[in-house]
Amino acid sequence: MPSGSLALILHAHLPFVRHPEHEHFLEEDWLFEAITETYIPLLRVMQRLVDDGVPFKLTMSITPTLCAMLQDELLRERYVRHIDLLIDLTERERKRNRKHPRLRELARFYFDIFSESRHFFVDQCKCDLLAAFRQLHETGALEIITSAATHGLLPLLQHQSHQSARAQILIGRDVYVDLFGAEPTGFWLPECAYAPGLESFLQEANIRWFVLDAHGLMFGKPRPQRSIYAPCYTPAGPAAFARDRDSSRQVWSAQEGYPGDPAYREFYRDVGFDLPKEHLGPIAHGLRKFSGVKYHRITKRDGEKELYDPKEAEKAADAHALHFLNERRRQLREISGPSFDPLIVAPFDAELFGHWWFEGPRFLELFIRKAADEQQDFRLTTPSEYLMTHPTQQTIQPAASTWGEDGHLGVWLDQNNAWIYPPLHAATRSMSDAARIHSNDSNPPADRVLRQLARELLLAQSSDWAFLMKTGTAKEYATKRTLAHLGRFNRLHRQVMANNLDEEFLRECERHDNLFPNLNWRYYI
């Protein structure tokens, strides 16, 4: 009989970045890189598994902001132009390296990847990756769950305004229903950030489960009887599953985990910084930036990086997949008992697989195939499936927690970003006041402006901006985005309160920030 189960959860998220006012915008590359390096490879992995009849279970959150971008016609068109420029770059790289056999071979390697990605996106998926995810969801192998509307950090929002946290959750639920035609069973708490009371809003959204970091469950009251290896129901109902740090660390840690292997591709060594700008051509748009063409491997020895060898990387991925499987089997044997079917929950940022760790999708496929061959004592599951087969669980009150540095909110609330919260909280109060005043108003213009008010507030609340300010990565852009959304919010709020709407300004806001067409602003009442 199986000695336990493993639930793999991939959290796919990007902040909403869309700039129709510019022909090209650098930060839109975040989406284009993720499509080529993560979302398409993961889709192809799962489709191969389904086509080959390999049984597997995988859970994936696709956040509402990412869904909005994947649906957006402008961004789809820009992605196709982006991949065309990469194909052009690699074709020129093949010619440039014609006297260097290994570099020429690598240039062909990338030319094939980009060409296949374009074919998959345009010809197979008709530029609609969400439809491909939906088809996998319908097979039962992939469970798709939702998250907060714009990935707002819910404990900080809840601390100031229950309506704000509630709206993030309920709007996230509504977007999922619009896209997938059913209510989500699970919910990804942004940054795994939890505070007591959030489960009440999740229950209102008819959510059955969510994920915490390990200490969120271990420091709960009373203490969990089965540690982190079984879910616990919260007082309001939804179950909390705890992240297993051992299995997570093996995969995500560049120092201790698999991605740091010398055979794997080096992320930071990119031709976008190595080659002359004039040779990079139009893909660079006159800037030094990542192109996705990387010729070198990690190579831990001092000195020059060695050239990447895809076959050696494949061998390393195979060995790591087997090691990960054996480690989980060992772990489950140690904690299982005659009346206990333990569960290991291993959540990761989806973008780790492919974008940050180029070989990650291949590792995942090899692991799933090996796990399918070992069904006698090991199985893959989802949290929903585990609750269905193990409905009786302990009830506890989890502790406040995140999966951020040191397990608390310090990343999103420190001297680099704390300034954003007073104006965010003031805007939340203004939103609630406006919603309450117009609660019985059926006037279409008022409905339009209140929807846009909520969009601007939601976008300003994205946890990504505080994170980028803290880390210093794209700090200027994150600051501008926060101030821009607050500025548009305040201007629209003044107009709606004075009943003096600037139609042209509203249209410009709607054109710029066009997500969530069916947004229900009454959640702020």
Short mmCIF file of C-alpha atoms in Angstrom, two decimals:
data_model
loop_
_atom_site.label_atom_id
_atom_site.label_comp_id
_atom_site.label_asym_id
_atom_site.label_seq_id
_atom_site.Cartn_x
_atom_site.Cartn_y
_atom_site.Cartn_z
CA MET A 1 0.00 0.00 0.00
CA PRO A 2 1.19 3.60 -0.63
CA SER A 3 3.08 5.02 2.33
CA GLY A 4 2.05 8.58 1.63
CA SER A 5 1.34 11.33 -0.87
CA LEU A 6 3.00 14.40 -2.35
CA ALA A 7 1.12 17.51 -3.49
CA LEU A 8 3.13 19.64 -5.92
CA ILE A 9 1.78 23.19 -6.20
CA LEU A 10 3.05 25.76 -8.71
CA HIS A 11 2.19 29.41 -8.12
CA ALA A 12 2.08 31.27 -11.46
CA HIS A 13 2.01 35.01 -10.94
CA LEU A 14 3.14 38.25 -12.52
CA PRO A 15 2.04 41.81 -11.71
CA PHE A 16 -0.19 43.48 -14.29
CA VAL A 17 2.19 45.24 -16.68
CA ARG A 18 0.63 46.68 -19.82
CA HIS A 19 1.65 49.95 -21.44
CA PRO A 20 -0.32 50.67 -24.62
CA GLU A 21 1.05 54.22 -24.62
CA HIS A 22 4.51 52.89 -25.61
CA GLU A 23 5.49 50.85 -28.65
CA HIS A 24 7.83 48.85 -26.45
CA PHE A 25 8.09 48.75 -22.68
CA LEU A 26 10.93 46.95 -20.90
CA GLU A 27 8.90 45.49 -18.03
CA GLU A 28 6.48 43.82 -20.45
CA ASP A 29 9.39 41.46 -21.14
CA TRP A 30 8.64 39.86 -17.75
CA LEU A 31 5.54 38.32 -19.30
CA PHE A 32 7.20 37.42 -22.60
CA GLU A 33 10.11 35.67 -20.85
CA ALA A 34 7.73 33.74 -18.61
CA ILE A 35 5.62 32.61 -21.58
CA THR A 36 8.63 31.27 -23.48
CA GLU A 37 10.62 29.89 -20.56
CA THR A 38 7.94 28.71 -18.09
CA TYR A 39 4.31 28.60 -19.24
CA ILE A 40 4.84 27.00 -22.65
CA PRO A 41 7.38 24.45 -21.34
CA LEU A 42 5.08 23.48 -18.46
CA LEU A 43 2.11 23.14 -20.79
CA ARG A 44 4.11 20.95 -23.15
CA VAL A 45 5.32 18.78 -20.26
CA MET A 46 1.76 18.19 -19.04
CA GLN A 47 0.44 17.57 -22.54
CA ARG A 48 3.15 14.95 -23.17
CA LEU A 49 2.30 13.22 -19.89
CA VAL A 50 -1.40 13.14 -20.75
CA ASP A 51 -0.72 11.94 -24.30
CA ASP A 52 1.54 9.15 -23.00
CA GLY A 53 -1.03 8.04 -20.45
CA VAL A 54 1.24 8.86 -17.49
CA PRO A 55 -0.94 9.34 -14.39
CA PHE A 56 -0.15 12.48 -12.44
CA LYS A 57 -1.71 15.14 -10.24
CA LEU A 58 -0.51 18.72 -10.17
CA THR A 59 -1.94 21.91 -8.68
CA MET A 60 -1.34 25.33 -10.17
CA SER A 61 -2.51 28.77 -9.20
CA ILE A 62 -2.83 31.26 -12.05
CA THR A 63 -3.35 34.69 -10.55
CA PRO A 64 -6.04 37.04 -11.86
CA THR A 65 -3.47 39.59 -13.06
CA LEU A 66 -1.59 36.93 -15.02
CA CYS A 67 -4.88 35.67 -16.48
CA ALA A 68 -5.71 39.22 -17.57
CA MET A 69 -2.38 39.59 -19.37
CA LEU A 70 -2.61 36.19 -21.05
CA GLN A 71 -6.05 37.21 -22.35
CA ASP A 72 -5.01 40.65 -23.56
CA GLU A 73 -4.91 41.02 -27.35
CA LEU A 74 -2.28 43.77 -27.30
CA LEU A 75 0.10 41.71 -25.17
CA ARG A 76 -0.49 38.62 -27.29
CA GLU A 77 0.43 40.56 -30.43
CA ARG A 78 3.51 41.99 -28.73
CA TYR A 79 4.58 38.53 -27.60
CA VAL A 80 4.48 37.23 -31.16
CA ARG A 81 6.63 40.17 -32.28
CA HIS A 82 8.99 39.45 -29.37
CA ILE A 83 9.44 35.78 -30.27
CA ASP A 84 9.91 36.69 -33.94
CA LEU A 85 12.78 38.99 -32.96
CA LEU A 86 14.36 36.18 -30.91
CA ILE A 87 14.12 33.84 -33.89
CA ASP A 88 15.80 36.53 -36.00
CA LEU A 89 18.55 36.98 -33.39
CA THR A 90 19.33 33.27 -33.19
CA GLU A 91 19.35 32.94 -36.97
CA ARG A 92 21.96 35.70 -37.11
CA GLU A 93 23.84 34.03 -34.23
CA ARG A 94 24.07 30.82 -36.24
CA LYS A 95 25.75 32.76 -39.03
CA ARG A 96 28.03 34.69 -36.69
CA ASN A 97 29.22 31.47 -35.05
CA ARG A 98 29.61 29.45 -38.22
CA LYS A 99 33.33 28.91 -37.46
CA HIS A 100 32.70 27.92 -33.84
CA PRO A 101 30.94 24.52 -33.90
CA ARG A 102 29.78 24.47 -30.26
CA LEU A 103 28.42 28.01 -30.28
CA ARG A 104 26.77 27.38 -33.64
CA GLU A 105 25.15 24.29 -32.17
CA LEU A 106 23.90 26.27 -29.18
CA ALA A 107 22.56 29.01 -31.44
CA ARG A 108 20.63 26.33 -33.32
CA PHE A 109 19.43 24.96 -29.96
CA TYR A 110 17.85 28.33 -29.12
CA PHE A 111 16.59 28.86 -32.66
CA ASP A 112 14.67 25.58 -32.32
CA ILE A 113 13.30 26.53 -28.89
CA PHE A 114 12.00 29.89 -30.06
CA SER A 115 10.61 28.48 -33.30
CA GLU A 116 8.79 25.71 -31.45
CA SER A 117 7.47 28.20 -28.90
CA ARG A 118 6.05 30.36 -31.67
CA HIS A 119 4.45 27.36 -33.33
CA PHE A 120 2.93 26.23 -30.03
CA PHE A 121 1.63 29.69 -29.15
CA VAL A 122 0.31 30.76 -32.54
CA ASP A 123 -0.62 27.55 -34.36
CA GLN A 124 -1.53 25.13 -31.58
CA CYS A 125 -2.96 27.46 -28.93
CA LYS A 126 -4.23 30.23 -31.22
CA CYS A 127 -2.47 32.69 -28.87
CA ASP A 128 -4.66 31.52 -25.96
CA LEU A 129 -2.55 29.79 -23.31
CA LEU A 130 -5.39 29.95 -20.78
CA ALA A 131 -7.46 27.70 -23.04
CA ALA A 132 -4.61 25.16 -23.02
CA PHE A 133 -4.45 25.27 -19.21
CA ARG A 134 -8.24 24.92 -19.08
CA GLN A 135 -8.12 21.77 -21.23
CA LEU A 136 -5.58 20.20 -18.88
CA HIS A 137 -7.75 21.19 -15.93
CA GLU A 138 -10.66 19.35 -17.54
CA THR A 139 -8.62 16.14 -17.78
CA GLY A 140 -8.42 16.04 -13.97
CA ALA A 141 -4.63 15.87 -13.96
CA LEU A 142 -4.17 19.60 -13.32
CA GLU A 143 -6.12 21.44 -10.64
CA ILE A 144 -6.14 25.19 -11.20
CA ILE A 145 -6.80 27.45 -8.21
CA THR A 146 -7.11 31.20 -7.80
CA SER A 147 -5.52 33.94 -5.73
CA ALA A 148 -6.16 37.50 -4.60
CA ALA A 149 -7.20 39.90 -7.36
CA THR A 150 -3.88 41.75 -7.70
CA HIS A 151 -1.75 39.73 -5.27
CA GLY A 152 -2.30 42.19 -2.44
CA LEU A 153 -0.65 41.24 0.84
CA LEU A 154 -3.81 40.29 2.70
CA PRO A 155 -2.67 40.61 6.37
CA LEU A 156 -1.57 44.21 5.81
CA LEU A 157 -4.78 45.04 3.96
CA GLN A 158 -6.92 43.32 6.57
CA HIS A 159 -5.18 45.16 9.41
CA GLN A 160 -6.43 48.48 8.08
CA SER A 161 -9.64 47.46 6.33
CA HIS A 162 -11.56 44.19 6.33
CA GLN A 163 -13.34 45.32 3.15
CA SER A 164 -10.05 45.66 1.31
CA ALA A 165 -8.87 42.10 2.04
CA ARG A 166 -12.36 40.77 1.41
CA ALA A 167 -12.57 42.49 -1.97
CA GLN A 168 -9.18 41.09 -3.05
CA ILE A 169 -10.41 37.56 -2.25
CA LEU A 170 -13.93 37.81 -3.66
CA ILE A 171 -12.82 39.52 -6.87
CA GLY A 172 -10.14 36.86 -7.32
CA ARG A 173 -12.86 34.24 -6.93
CA ASP A 174 -15.10 36.01 -9.45
CA VAL A 175 -12.34 36.21 -12.08
CA TYR A 176 -11.79 32.47 -11.75
CA VAL A 177 -15.51 31.75 -12.19
CA ASP A 178 -15.61 33.94 -15.32
CA LEU A 179 -12.63 32.11 -16.83
CA PHE A 180 -13.17 28.52 -15.77
CA GLY A 181 -16.92 28.29 -15.35
CA ALA A 182 -16.84 26.94 -11.79
CA GLU A 183 -15.88 28.08 -8.32
CA PRO A 184 -12.27 27.45 -7.24
CA THR A 185 -11.66 24.89 -4.53
CA GLY A 186 -8.27 26.20 -3.43
CA PHE A 187 -6.80 29.68 -2.93
CA TRP A 188 -3.20 30.85 -3.01
CA LEU A 189 -2.56 33.42 -0.29
CA PRO A 190 -0.12 35.95 -1.83
CA GLU A 191 3.33 35.31 -0.37
CA CYS A 192 1.67 32.59 1.75
CA ALA A 193 0.85 35.53 4.03
CA TYR A 194 -1.80 34.69 6.61
CA ALA A 195 -3.34 36.40 9.61
CA PRO A 196 -6.23 35.11 11.75
CA GLY A 197 -9.57 36.19 10.32
CA LEU A 198 -8.72 35.76 6.64
CA GLU A 199 -10.33 32.32 6.69
CA SER A 200 -13.73 33.98 7.16
CA PHE A 201 -13.41 35.76 3.80
CA LEU A 202 -12.19 32.53 2.20
CA GLN A 203 -15.23 30.75 3.59
CA GLU A 204 -17.47 33.47 2.17
CA ALA A 205 -15.84 32.82 -1.22
CA ASN A 206 -16.60 29.08 -0.78
CA ILE A 207 -12.88 28.22 -0.70
CA ARG A 208 -12.07 24.82 0.79
CA TRP A 209 -8.31 25.10 1.35
CA PHE A 210 -5.20 27.30 1.24
CA VAL A 211 -1.45 26.94 1.89
CA LEU A 212 0.64 28.28 4.78
CA ASP A 213 4.31 28.15 5.54
CA ALA A 214 5.23 25.48 8.08
CA HIS A 215 5.37 27.78 11.11
CA GLY A 216 1.87 29.06 10.39
CA LEU A 217 0.55 25.60 11.25
CA MET A 218 3.16 24.54 13.82
CA PHE A 219 2.55 27.63 15.99
CA GLY A 220 -1.22 27.26 15.72
CA LYS A 221 -3.47 26.72 18.73
CA PRO A 222 -3.75 23.95 19.67
CA ARG A 223 -0.60 22.48 18.18
CA PRO A 224 -1.25 20.22 15.19
CA GLN A 225 -1.17 16.56 16.22
CA ARG A 226 0.34 15.44 12.92
CA SER A 227 2.83 18.26 12.50
CA ILE A 228 2.79 19.64 8.95
CA TYR A 229 1.95 16.29 7.34
CA ALA A 230 -1.82 16.66 7.42
CA PRO A 231 -4.10 19.67 6.87
CA CYS A 232 -6.00 21.34 9.69
CA TYR A 233 -9.38 23.01 9.46
CA THR A 234 -9.59 26.63 10.53
CA PRO A 235 -12.39 27.87 12.83
CA ALA A 236 -14.32 29.31 9.86
CA GLY A 237 -13.98 26.11 7.83
CA PRO A 238 -11.32 26.21 5.07
CA ALA A 239 -8.40 23.83 5.62
CA ALA A 240 -4.79 24.98 5.92
CA PHE A 241 -2.02 22.92 4.32
CA ALA A 242 1.57 23.56 5.42
CA ARG A 243 4.60 23.86 3.17
CA ASP A 244 7.28 21.23 3.68
CA ARG A 245 10.54 23.15 3.79
CA ASP A 246 12.85 20.16 3.21
CA SER A 247 11.38 19.22 -0.15
CA SER A 248 11.02 22.88 -1.13
CA ARG A 249 14.62 23.74 -0.29
CA GLN A 250 15.99 20.92 -2.44
CA VAL A 251 14.33 22.42 -5.49
CA TRP A 252 14.43 26.19 -5.09
CA SER A 253 17.70 26.86 -3.27
CA ALA A 254 20.52 27.85 -5.62
CA GLN A 255 23.04 27.09 -2.84
CA GLU A 256 21.67 23.88 -1.32
CA GLY A 257 19.34 22.68 -4.06
CA TYR A 258 19.46 21.25 -7.53
CA PRO A 259 19.48 24.51 -9.56
CA GLY A 260 23.05 25.24 -8.47
CA ASP A 261 24.51 22.17 -10.21
CA PRO A 262 27.49 23.12 -12.40
CA ALA A 263 25.95 21.36 -15.43
CA TYR A 264 22.88 23.58 -15.48
CA ARG A 265 22.54 26.74 -17.53
CA GLU A 266 23.84 29.98 -16.05
CA PHE A 267 20.98 32.46 -15.76
CA TYR A 268 22.98 35.69 -15.54
CA ARG A 269 25.37 35.15 -18.46
CA ASP A 270 23.29 36.36 -21.40
CA VAL A 271 24.21 37.55 -24.90
CA GLY A 272 22.15 40.64 -24.19
CA PHE A 273 25.09 41.80 -22.07
CA ASP A 274 27.92 40.02 -23.91
CA LEU A 275 27.37 41.07 -27.51
CA PRO A 276 27.66 44.54 -29.09
CA LYS A 277 24.35 46.38 -29.12
CA GLU A 278 24.42 46.71 -32.88
CA HIS A 279 24.60 42.95 -33.27
CA LEU A 280 21.69 42.35 -30.89
CA GLY A 281 19.49 44.26 -33.28
CA PRO A 282 15.84 45.17 -32.67
CA ILE A 283 15.32 42.68 -29.80
CA ALA A 284 17.40 44.96 -27.55
CA HIS A 285 15.56 48.20 -28.40
CA GLY A 286 18.84 49.98 -27.73
CA LEU A 287 19.09 48.60 -24.17
CA ARG A 288 21.27 46.15 -22.31
CA LYS A 289 18.83 43.49 -21.16
CA PHE A 290 18.27 39.74 -20.95
CA SER A 291 17.52 38.11 -24.27
CA GLY A 292 17.07 34.50 -23.13
CA VAL A 293 20.04 33.34 -25.21
CA LYS A 294 22.60 32.02 -22.74
CA TYR A 295 25.62 30.04 -23.92
CA HIS A 296 27.22 29.13 -20.60
CA ARG A 297 26.68 26.76 -17.73
CA ILE A 298 27.01 27.53 -14.04
CA THR A 299 30.58 26.15 -13.78
CA LYS A 300 31.48 26.55 -10.12
CA ARG A 301 35.22 26.64 -10.78
CA ASP A 302 36.94 30.03 -10.72
CA GLY A 303 37.57 31.67 -14.04
CA GLU A 304 35.74 31.64 -17.35
CA LYS A 305 32.33 30.02 -17.54
CA GLU A 306 32.24 26.86 -19.62
CA LEU A 307 29.86 26.45 -22.54
CA TYR A 308 26.49 24.91 -21.83
CA ASP A 309 25.99 21.25 -22.77
CA PRO A 310 22.25 20.34 -23.02
CA LYS A 311 23.01 16.60 -22.85
CA GLU A 312 25.00 16.94 -19.63
CA ALA A 313 22.23 19.11 -18.18
CA GLU A 314 19.70 16.42 -19.13
CA LYS A 315 21.75 13.82 -17.23
CA ALA A 316 21.84 16.08 -14.17
CA ALA A 317 18.07 16.63 -14.32
CA ASP A 318 17.50 12.88 -14.53
CA ALA A 319 19.73 12.23 -11.52
CA HIS A 320 18.09 15.00 -9.51
CA ALA A 321 14.59 13.74 -10.37
CA LEU A 322 15.53 10.29 -9.07
CA HIS A 323 17.13 11.77 -5.96
CA PHE A 324 14.06 13.90 -5.23
CA LEU A 325 11.79 10.86 -5.60
CA ASN A 326 13.93 8.72 -3.31
CA GLU A 327 14.12 11.49 -0.71
CA ARG A 328 10.35 11.88 -0.66
CA ARG A 329 9.87 8.11 -0.40
CA ARG A 330 12.34 8.00 2.51
CA GLN A 331 10.66 10.96 4.18
CA LEU A 332 7.21 9.43 3.85
CA ARG A 333 8.35 6.05 5.19
CA GLU A 334 9.78 7.75 8.28
CA ILE A 335 6.58 9.60 9.15
CA SER A 336 3.88 7.14 8.02
CA GLY A 337 2.07 4.89 10.45
CA PRO A 338 -0.65 2.22 10.55
CA SER A 339 -3.42 4.80 10.91
CA PHE A 340 -1.76 7.80 9.27
CA ASP A 341 -1.48 8.57 5.56
CA PRO A 342 0.97 11.51 5.55
CA LEU A 343 0.99 14.26 2.97
CA ILE A 344 3.98 16.35 1.88
CA VAL A 345 3.01 19.72 0.38
CA ALA A 346 5.66 21.25 -1.87
CA PRO A 347 4.69 24.66 -3.28
CA PHE A 348 6.95 26.66 -5.60
CA ASP A 349 6.84 29.77 -7.72
CA ALA A 350 6.04 28.41 -11.18
CA GLU A 351 8.59 30.75 -12.75
CA LEU A 352 11.36 28.80 -11.00
CA PHE A 353 10.69 26.05 -13.53
CA GLY A 354 12.19 27.24 -16.79
CA HIS A 355 12.84 30.92 -16.20
CA TRP A 356 15.19 30.84 -13.21
CA TRP A 357 16.03 27.13 -13.52
CA PHE A 358 16.13 26.39 -17.23
CA GLU A 359 16.05 22.62 -16.73
CA GLY A 360 13.22 22.79 -14.18
CA PRO A 361 10.39 21.67 -16.52
CA ARG A 362 12.45 18.69 -17.65
CA PHE A 363 13.22 17.80 -14.02
CA LEU A 364 9.51 17.97 -13.24
CA GLU A 365 8.59 15.71 -16.16
CA LEU A 366 11.26 13.15 -15.29
CA PHE A 367 10.18 13.14 -11.65
CA ILE A 368 6.52 12.60 -12.52
CA ARG A 369 7.37 9.77 -14.89
CA LYS A 370 9.54 8.09 -12.27
CA ALA A 371 6.85 8.57 -9.61
CA ALA A 372 4.30 6.92 -11.91
CA ASP A 373 6.57 3.87 -12.11
CA GLU A 374 6.72 3.67 -8.31
CA GLN A 375 3.00 3.66 -7.55
CA GLN A 376 3.39 0.78 -5.08
CA ASP A 377 4.58 3.09 -2.30
CA PHE A 378 4.20 6.65 -3.57
CA ARG A 379 1.49 8.78 -5.17
CA LEU A 380 0.94 12.30 -6.36
CA THR A 381 -2.21 14.08 -5.24
CA THR A 382 -3.78 17.51 -4.88
CA PRO A 383 -4.98 19.16 -1.66
CA SER A 384 -8.58 18.92 -2.91
CA GLU A 385 -8.24 15.21 -3.56
CA TYR A 386 -6.57 14.63 -0.19
CA LEU A 387 -9.40 16.39 1.65
CA MET A 388 -11.93 14.33 -0.28
CA THR A 389 -10.33 11.06 0.83
CA HIS A 390 -9.36 12.30 4.32
CA PRO A 391 -12.27 14.53 5.39
CA THR A 392 -11.75 14.17 9.15
CA GLN A 393 -9.01 16.49 10.36
CA GLN A 394 -8.09 18.51 13.44
CA THR A 395 -9.33 22.08 13.86
CA ILE A 396 -6.83 24.73 14.94
CA GLN A 397 -6.29 28.48 14.75
CA PRO A 398 -3.17 28.99 12.57
CA ALA A 399 -0.59 31.60 13.45
CA ALA A 400 0.26 34.72 11.45
CA SER A 401 3.00 33.85 8.96
CA THR A 402 4.44 34.20 5.45
CA TRP A 403 7.01 32.33 3.37
CA GLY A 404 9.06 35.51 3.11
CA GLU A 405 12.43 36.13 4.70
CA ASP A 406 12.37 35.13 8.39
CA GLY A 407 8.74 34.08 8.03
CA HIS A 408 7.14 37.47 8.67
CA LEU A 409 6.12 40.62 6.78
CA GLY A 410 9.47 42.40 6.91
CA VAL A 411 10.06 42.16 3.16
CA TRP A 412 6.87 44.10 2.41
CA LEU A 413 6.98 46.49 5.34
CA ASP A 414 10.34 48.11 5.95
CA GLN A 415 12.06 51.48 5.55
CA ASN A 416 12.18 51.11 1.75
CA ASN A 417 8.47 50.68 1.20
CA ALA A 418 6.54 51.59 4.37
CA TRP A 419 5.69 55.01 2.87
CA ILE A 420 3.14 53.41 0.51
CA TYR A 421 0.75 52.23 3.21
CA PRO A 422 -0.74 55.48 4.59
CA PRO A 423 -1.91 56.63 1.11
CA LEU A 424 -3.11 53.08 0.32
CA HIS A 425 -5.14 52.98 3.50
CA ALA A 426 -6.56 56.46 2.81
CA ALA A 427 -7.57 55.34 -0.69
CA THR A 428 -9.25 52.25 0.77
CA ARG A 429 -11.34 54.42 3.09
CA SER A 430 -12.27 56.65 0.16
CA MET A 431 -13.25 53.60 -1.91
CA SER A 432 -15.50 52.29 0.83
CA ASP A 433 -17.12 55.71 1.28
CA ALA A 434 -17.78 56.06 -2.45
CA ALA A 435 -19.17 52.52 -2.68
CA ARG A 436 -21.46 53.11 0.29
CA ILE A 437 -22.78 56.41 -1.09
CA HIS A 438 -23.55 54.83 -4.48
CA SER A 439 -24.65 51.42 -3.19
CA ASN A 440 -28.18 51.84 -4.56
CA ASP A 441 -27.15 53.77 -7.65
CA SER A 442 -27.97 52.08 -10.97
CA ASN A 443 -26.54 54.93 -13.02
CA PRO A 444 -24.20 53.40 -15.71
CA PRO A 445 -21.65 56.28 -15.63
CA ALA A 446 -21.35 55.96 -11.85
CA ASP A 447 -20.92 52.19 -12.20
CA ARG A 448 -18.12 52.71 -14.74
CA VAL A 449 -16.16 55.14 -12.62
CA LEU A 450 -16.56 53.04 -9.45
CA ARG A 451 -15.26 50.00 -11.30
CA GLN A 452 -12.26 51.97 -12.45
CA LEU A 453 -11.74 53.36 -8.96
CA ALA A 454 -11.56 49.79 -7.67
CA ARG A 455 -9.16 48.75 -10.46
CA GLU A 456 -6.75 51.56 -9.64
CA LEU A 457 -6.87 50.76 -5.92
CA LEU A 458 -6.39 47.04 -6.50
CA LEU A 459 -3.42 47.64 -8.80
CA ALA A 460 -1.81 50.00 -6.30
CA GLN A 461 -2.14 47.28 -3.63
CA SER A 462 -0.09 44.68 -5.51
CA SER A 463 2.52 43.13 -3.22
CA ASP A 464 4.98 43.17 -6.12
CA TRP A 465 5.61 46.91 -5.84
CA ALA A 466 6.65 46.73 -2.17
CA PHE A 467 8.80 43.68 -2.93
CA LEU A 468 10.61 45.42 -5.79
CA MET A 469 11.20 48.50 -3.64
CA LYS A 470 12.69 46.34 -0.89
CA THR A 471 14.99 44.34 -3.16
CA GLY A 472 16.00 47.32 -5.28
CA THR A 473 15.02 45.46 -8.46
CA ALA A 474 13.00 47.81 -10.67
CA LYS A 475 12.55 50.08 -7.65
CA GLU A 476 11.93 53.17 -9.78
CA TYR A 477 9.29 51.39 -11.85
CA ALA A 478 7.54 50.01 -8.76
CA THR A 479 7.45 53.48 -7.20
CA LYS A 480 6.06 55.05 -10.37
CA ARG A 481 3.37 52.39 -10.66
CA THR A 482 2.22 52.85 -7.07
CA LEU A 483 2.06 56.63 -7.41
CA ALA A 484 0.40 56.48 -10.84
CA HIS A 485 -2.44 54.25 -9.65
CA LEU A 486 -2.96 56.33 -6.51
CA GLY A 487 -2.93 59.50 -8.59
CA ARG A 488 -5.56 58.16 -11.00
CA PHE A 489 -7.61 56.87 -8.08
CA ASN A 490 -7.61 60.22 -6.28
CA ARG A 491 -8.53 62.15 -9.41
CA LEU A 492 -11.41 59.78 -10.22
CA HIS A 493 -12.57 59.84 -6.61
CA ARG A 494 -12.76 63.62 -6.57
CA GLN A 495 -14.81 63.53 -9.75
CA VAL A 496 -17.27 60.89 -8.57
CA MET A 497 -17.77 62.61 -5.21
CA ALA A 498 -18.38 65.96 -6.95
CA ASN A 499 -20.56 64.30 -9.58
CA ASN A 500 -18.38 65.96 -12.21
CA LEU A 501 -17.00 63.17 -14.36
CA ASP A 502 -14.25 63.79 -16.92
CA GLU A 503 -15.28 61.28 -19.58
CA GLU A 504 -12.05 61.56 -21.55
CA PHE A 505 -9.92 60.89 -18.45
CA LEU A 506 -12.07 57.89 -17.50
CA ARG A 507 -11.70 56.42 -20.99
CA GLU A 508 -7.93 56.85 -20.81
CA CYS A 509 -7.84 55.05 -17.45
CA GLU A 510 -9.99 52.24 -18.82
CA ARG A 511 -7.73 51.93 -21.87
CA HIS A 512 -4.62 51.79 -19.73
CA ASP A 513 -5.81 49.56 -16.87
CA ASN A 514 -8.37 47.37 -18.58
CA LEU A 515 -8.42 44.23 -16.41
CA PHE A 516 -11.41 42.64 -14.62
CA PRO A 517 -14.27 43.76 -16.89
CA ASN A 518 -16.92 42.34 -14.52
CA LEU A 519 -15.45 43.76 -11.32
CA ASN A 520 -17.97 44.10 -8.48
CA TRP A 521 -17.13 47.32 -6.60
CA ARG A 522 -19.91 46.69 -4.09
CA TYR A 523 -17.58 44.33 -2.20
CA TYR A 524 -16.14 47.48 -0.65
CA ILE A 525 -19.41 48.37 1.08
#
